[in-house]
């Protein structure tokens, strides 16, 4: 059996609380193994307004939001199905720069309201988890390179 983290916001205004770039609720949210970086886990475990419990995946209470577990399970099943069928027609990338270039600025699933690439979109393209701490400096560098290239082309 696999273990998952169930995290509850124990002292939250309006029923939610944010820490480590994630929203937690008083009903609880279940997270798949490997969802958080070690730094994020340290911040979450140190936060007194959060209650962290490690439970078996089959023992997650019914009131807990399990959408992330379901998405992870579906992604894993899809990866296994593609490997068996030899499929894989979806675009993929090996580097963040390649992934950035594949994103569509007009697609809300690809970019946040503040103009940053969505972590889920990058993770799908790279076939691995991408965290904000990795994306943000790489995106800043990518944008700077794009600006420099556009300036050179205008001269």
PDB file of C-alpha atoms in Angstrom:
ATOM      1  CA  UNK A   1       0.000   0.000   0.000  1.00  0.00           C
ATOM      2  CA  UNK A   2       1.188   3.524  -0.689  1.00  0.00           C
ATOM      3  CA  UNK A   3       1.251   6.305   1.854  1.00  0.00           C
ATOM      4  CA  UNK A   4      -0.158   9.751   1.198  1.00  0.00           C
ATOM      5  CA  UNK A   5      -0.097  13.006   3.131  1.00  0.00           C
ATOM      6  CA  UNK A   6      -3.397  14.391   4.371  1.00  0.00           C
ATOM      7  CA  UNK A   7      -3.008  18.002   5.447  1.00  0.00           C
ATOM      8  CA  UNK A   8      -5.649  19.989   7.300  1.00  0.00           C
ATOM      9  CA  UNK A   9      -5.774  23.740   7.886  1.00  0.00           C
ATOM     10  CA  UNK A  10      -6.560  23.899  11.609  1.00  0.00           C
ATOM     11  CA  UNK A  11      -6.742  27.682  12.025  1.00  0.00           C
ATOM     12  CA  UNK A  12      -7.878  29.251   8.779  1.00  0.00           C
ATOM     13  CA  UNK A  13      -9.987  32.264   7.966  1.00  0.00           C
ATOM     14  CA  UNK A  14     -12.634  31.419   5.375  1.00  0.00           C
ATOM     15  CA  UNK A  15     -11.688  27.720   5.603  1.00  0.00           C
ATOM     16  CA  UNK A  16      -8.428  27.937   3.649  1.00  0.00           C
ATOM     17  CA  UNK A  17      -4.770  28.605   4.383  1.00  0.00           C
ATOM     18  CA  UNK A  18      -1.765  28.903   2.037  1.00  0.00           C
ATOM     19  CA  UNK A  19       1.765  27.710   2.707  1.00  0.00           C
ATOM     20  CA  UNK A  20       4.545  26.472   0.387  1.00  0.00           C
ATOM     21  CA  UNK A  21       2.611  27.636  -2.682  1.00  0.00           C
ATOM     22  CA  UNK A  22      -0.367  25.410  -1.879  1.00  0.00           C
ATOM     23  CA  UNK A  23      -3.890  26.002  -0.555  1.00  0.00           C
ATOM     24  CA  UNK A  24      -5.020  23.851   2.355  1.00  0.00           C
ATOM     25  CA  UNK A  25      -8.595  23.531   3.636  1.00  0.00           C
ATOM     26  CA  UNK A  26     -10.178  22.689   6.954  1.00  0.00           C
ATOM     27  CA  UNK A  27     -11.690  19.577   5.278  1.00  0.00           C
ATOM     28  CA  UNK A  28      -8.194  18.385   4.367  1.00  0.00           C
ATOM     29  CA  UNK A  29      -6.349  17.762   1.122  1.00  0.00           C
ATOM     30  CA  UNK A  30      -4.586  14.508   0.197  1.00  0.00           C
ATOM     31  CA  UNK A  31      -1.262  14.743  -1.633  1.00  0.00           C
ATOM     32  CA  UNK A  32       0.499  11.933  -3.512  1.00  0.00           C
ATOM     33  CA  UNK A  33       3.980  10.850  -2.550  1.00  0.00           C
ATOM     34  CA  UNK A  34       6.627  13.183  -3.962  1.00  0.00           C
ATOM     35  CA  UNK A  35       4.248  16.123  -4.434  1.00  0.00           C
ATOM     36  CA  UNK A  36       6.292  18.469  -2.240  1.00  0.00           C
ATOM     37  CA  UNK A  37       9.981  19.325  -2.288  1.00  0.00           C
ATOM     38  CA  UNK A  38      11.930  18.795   0.959  1.00  0.00           C
ATOM     39  CA  UNK A  39      11.918  22.570   1.519  1.00  0.00           C
ATOM     40  CA  UNK A  40       8.147  22.751   1.105  1.00  0.00           C
ATOM     41  CA  UNK A  41       7.654  19.824   3.493  1.00  0.00           C
ATOM     42  CA  UNK A  42       9.817  21.543   6.099  1.00  0.00           C
ATOM     43  CA  UNK A  43       7.722  24.718   5.822  1.00  0.00           C
ATOM     44  CA  UNK A  44       4.473  22.754   6.019  1.00  0.00           C
ATOM     45  CA  UNK A  45       5.586  20.669   9.007  1.00  0.00           C
ATOM     46  CA  UNK A  46       6.801  23.791  10.828  1.00  0.00           C
ATOM     47  CA  UNK A  47       3.486  25.607  10.313  1.00  0.00           C
ATOM     48  CA  UNK A  48       1.333  25.465  13.472  1.00  0.00           C
ATOM     49  CA  UNK A  49      -1.834  26.217  11.499  1.00  0.00           C
ATOM     50  CA  UNK A  50      -1.510  22.954   9.566  1.00  0.00           C
ATOM     51  CA  UNK A  51      -1.989  19.384  10.734  1.00  0.00           C
ATOM     52  CA  UNK A  52      -0.038  16.824   8.690  1.00  0.00           C
ATOM     53  CA  UNK A  53      -0.911  13.128   8.756  1.00  0.00           C
ATOM     54  CA  UNK A  54       0.605  10.288   6.778  1.00  0.00           C
ATOM     55  CA  UNK A  55      -1.992   7.620   6.019  1.00  0.00           C
ATOM     56  CA  UNK A  56      -2.443   4.658   3.716  1.00  0.00           C
ATOM     57  CA  UNK A  57      -4.012   5.719   0.410  1.00  0.00           C
ATOM     58  CA  UNK A  58      -6.935   3.382   1.095  1.00  0.00           C
ATOM     59  CA  UNK A  59      -7.587   5.018   4.503  1.00  0.00           C
ATOM     60  CA  UNK A  60      -8.077   8.634   3.412  1.00  0.00           C
ATOM     61  CA  UNK A  61     -11.258   9.986   5.062  1.00  0.00           C
ATOM     62  CA  UNK A  62     -14.210  10.608   2.721  1.00  0.00           C
ATOM     63  CA  UNK A  63     -14.359  14.326   3.550  1.00  0.00           C
ATOM     64  CA  UNK A  64     -10.798  14.935   2.301  1.00  0.00           C
ATOM     65  CA  UNK A  65     -10.215  16.400  -1.172  1.00  0.00           C
ATOM     66  CA  UNK A  66      -8.584  13.580  -3.164  1.00  0.00           C
ATOM     67  CA  UNK A  67      -8.477  15.202  -6.613  1.00  0.00           C
ATOM     68  CA  UNK A  68      -4.665  15.285  -6.620  1.00  0.00           C
ATOM     69  CA  UNK A  69      -4.508  11.558  -5.803  1.00  0.00           C
ATOM     70  CA  UNK A  70      -6.992  10.791  -8.587  1.00  0.00           C
ATOM     71  CA  UNK A  71      -5.032  12.916 -11.065  1.00  0.00           C
ATOM     72  CA  UNK A  72      -1.765  11.210 -10.104  1.00  0.00           C
ATOM     73  CA  UNK A  73      -3.375   7.771 -10.484  1.00  0.00           C
ATOM     74  CA  UNK A  74      -4.839   8.696 -13.871  1.00  0.00           C
ATOM     75  CA  UNK A  75      -1.486  10.090 -15.029  1.00  0.00           C
ATOM     76  CA  UNK A  76       0.278   6.896 -13.947  1.00  0.00           C
ATOM     77  CA  UNK A  77      -2.322   4.707 -15.681  1.00  0.00           C
ATOM     78  CA  UNK A  78      -2.054   6.830 -18.835  1.00  0.00           C
ATOM     79  CA  UNK A  79       1.744   6.540 -18.808  1.00  0.00           C
ATOM     80  CA  UNK A  80       1.511   2.755 -18.455  1.00  0.00           C
ATOM     81  CA  UNK A  81      -1.083   2.572 -21.243  1.00  0.00           C
ATOM     82  CA  UNK A  82       1.057   4.653 -23.586  1.00  0.00           C
ATOM     83  CA  UNK A  83       4.126   2.559 -22.828  1.00  0.00           C
ATOM     84  CA  UNK A  84       2.189  -0.643 -23.589  1.00  0.00           C
ATOM     85  CA  UNK A  85       0.667   0.686 -26.804  1.00  0.00           C
ATOM     86  CA  UNK A  86       3.831   2.407 -27.976  1.00  0.00           C
ATOM     87  CA  UNK A  87       1.874   5.628 -28.195  1.00  0.00           C
ATOM     88  CA  UNK A  88       3.113   8.998 -27.148  1.00  0.00           C
ATOM     89  CA  UNK A  89       1.921  11.417 -29.770  1.00  0.00           C
ATOM     90  CA  UNK A  90       1.602  14.250 -27.268  1.00  0.00           C
ATOM     91  CA  UNK A  91       4.415  16.780 -27.522  1.00  0.00           C
ATOM     92  CA  UNK A  92       7.263  16.276 -25.090  1.00  0.00           C
ATOM     93  CA  UNK A  93      10.309  18.261 -24.087  1.00  0.00           C
ATOM     94  CA  UNK A  94      13.666  17.450 -22.556  1.00  0.00           C
ATOM     95  CA  UNK A  95      14.437  20.901 -21.126  1.00  0.00           C
ATOM     96  CA  UNK A  96      12.422  23.710 -19.595  1.00  0.00           C
ATOM     97  CA  UNK A  97      13.344  25.962 -22.528  1.00  0.00           C
ATOM     98  CA  UNK A  98      11.879  23.414 -24.937  1.00  0.00           C
ATOM     99  CA  UNK A  99       8.754  23.128 -22.794  1.00  0.00           C
ATOM    100  CA  UNK A 100       8.352  26.919 -22.627  1.00  0.00           C
ATOM    101  CA  UNK A 101       8.542  27.091 -26.425  1.00  0.00           C
ATOM    102  CA  UNK A 102       5.729  24.515 -26.752  1.00  0.00           C
ATOM    103  CA  UNK A 103       3.286  26.451 -24.544  1.00  0.00           C
ATOM    104  CA  UNK A 104       0.468  28.530 -26.039  1.00  0.00           C
ATOM    105  CA  UNK A 105       0.141  32.030 -24.484  1.00  0.00           C
ATOM    106  CA  UNK A 106      -3.583  32.100 -25.315  1.00  0.00           C
ATOM    107  CA  UNK A 107      -4.266  28.818 -23.465  1.00  0.00           C
ATOM    108  CA  UNK A 108      -5.236  29.365 -19.790  1.00  0.00           C
ATOM    109  CA  UNK A 109      -4.170  25.784 -19.064  1.00  0.00           C
ATOM    110  CA  UNK A 110      -0.640  26.767 -20.080  1.00  0.00           C
ATOM    111  CA  UNK A 111      -0.218  30.106 -18.268  1.00  0.00           C
ATOM    112  CA  UNK A 112      -1.260  31.601 -14.932  1.00  0.00           C
ATOM    113  CA  UNK A 113      -3.135  34.904 -14.657  1.00  0.00           C
ATOM    114  CA  UNK A 114       0.230  36.541 -13.857  1.00  0.00           C
ATOM    115  CA  UNK A 115       1.808  35.209 -17.069  1.00  0.00           C
ATOM    116  CA  UNK A 116       3.887  32.365 -15.630  1.00  0.00           C
ATOM    117  CA  UNK A 117       3.829  28.907 -17.210  1.00  0.00           C
ATOM    118  CA  UNK A 118       1.511  26.514 -15.364  1.00  0.00           C
ATOM    119  CA  UNK A 119       3.446  23.892 -13.401  1.00  0.00           C
ATOM    120  CA  UNK A 120       1.039  21.128 -14.492  1.00  0.00           C
ATOM    121  CA  UNK A 121       1.562  21.950 -18.170  1.00  0.00           C
ATOM    122  CA  UNK A 122       5.343  21.915 -17.757  1.00  0.00           C
ATOM    123  CA  UNK A 123       5.212  18.668 -15.768  1.00  0.00           C
ATOM    124  CA  UNK A 124       3.198  16.994 -18.545  1.00  0.00           C
ATOM    125  CA  UNK A 125       5.603  18.146 -21.245  1.00  0.00           C
ATOM    126  CA  UNK A 126       8.686  17.053 -19.303  1.00  0.00           C
ATOM    127  CA  UNK A 127       7.106  13.851 -17.914  1.00  0.00           C
ATOM    128  CA  UNK A 128       8.302  14.765 -14.430  1.00  0.00           C
ATOM    129  CA  UNK A 129       7.230  17.088 -11.619  1.00  0.00           C
ATOM    130  CA  UNK A 130       8.235  20.726 -12.014  1.00  0.00           C
ATOM    131  CA  UNK A 131       8.226  23.040  -8.998  1.00  0.00           C
ATOM    132  CA  UNK A 132       7.983  26.837  -8.943  1.00  0.00           C
ATOM    133  CA  UNK A 133      11.516  27.082  -7.526  1.00  0.00           C
ATOM    134  CA  UNK A 134      12.791  25.460 -10.735  1.00  0.00           C
ATOM    135  CA  UNK A 135      10.388  27.161 -13.157  1.00  0.00           C
ATOM    136  CA  UNK A 136      10.737  30.772 -12.000  1.00  0.00           C
ATOM    137  CA  UNK A 137      14.462  31.383 -12.610  1.00  0.00           C
ATOM    138  CA  UNK A 138      14.366  29.341 -15.838  1.00  0.00           C
ATOM    139  CA  UNK A 139      11.361  31.348 -17.074  1.00  0.00           C
ATOM    140  CA  UNK A 140      13.084  34.662 -16.260  1.00  0.00           C
ATOM    141  CA  UNK A 141      16.142  33.523 -18.234  1.00  0.00           C
ATOM    142  CA  UNK A 142      13.965  32.297 -21.134  1.00  0.00           C
ATOM    143  CA  UNK A 143      12.113  35.633 -21.318  1.00  0.00           C
ATOM    144  CA  UNK A 144      15.406  37.549 -21.204  1.00  0.00           C
ATOM    145  CA  UNK A 145      16.785  35.413 -24.067  1.00  0.00           C
ATOM    146  CA  UNK A 146      13.594  35.959 -26.073  1.00  0.00           C
ATOM    147  CA  UNK A 147      13.817  39.733 -25.536  1.00  0.00           C
ATOM    148  CA  UNK A 148      17.471  39.777 -26.592  1.00  0.00           C
ATOM    149  CA  UNK A 149      16.671  37.728 -29.706  1.00  0.00           C
ATOM    150  CA  UNK A 150      13.760  40.009 -30.602  1.00  0.00           C
ATOM    151  CA  UNK A 151      15.936  43.121 -30.152  1.00  0.00           C
ATOM    152  CA  UNK A 152      18.660  41.674 -32.383  1.00  0.00           C
ATOM    153  CA  UNK A 153      16.095  40.825 -35.035  1.00  0.00           C
ATOM    154  CA  UNK A 154      14.714  44.388 -34.973  1.00  0.00           C
ATOM    155  CA  UNK A 155      18.155  45.941 -35.636  1.00  0.00           C
TER     156      UNK A 155
END
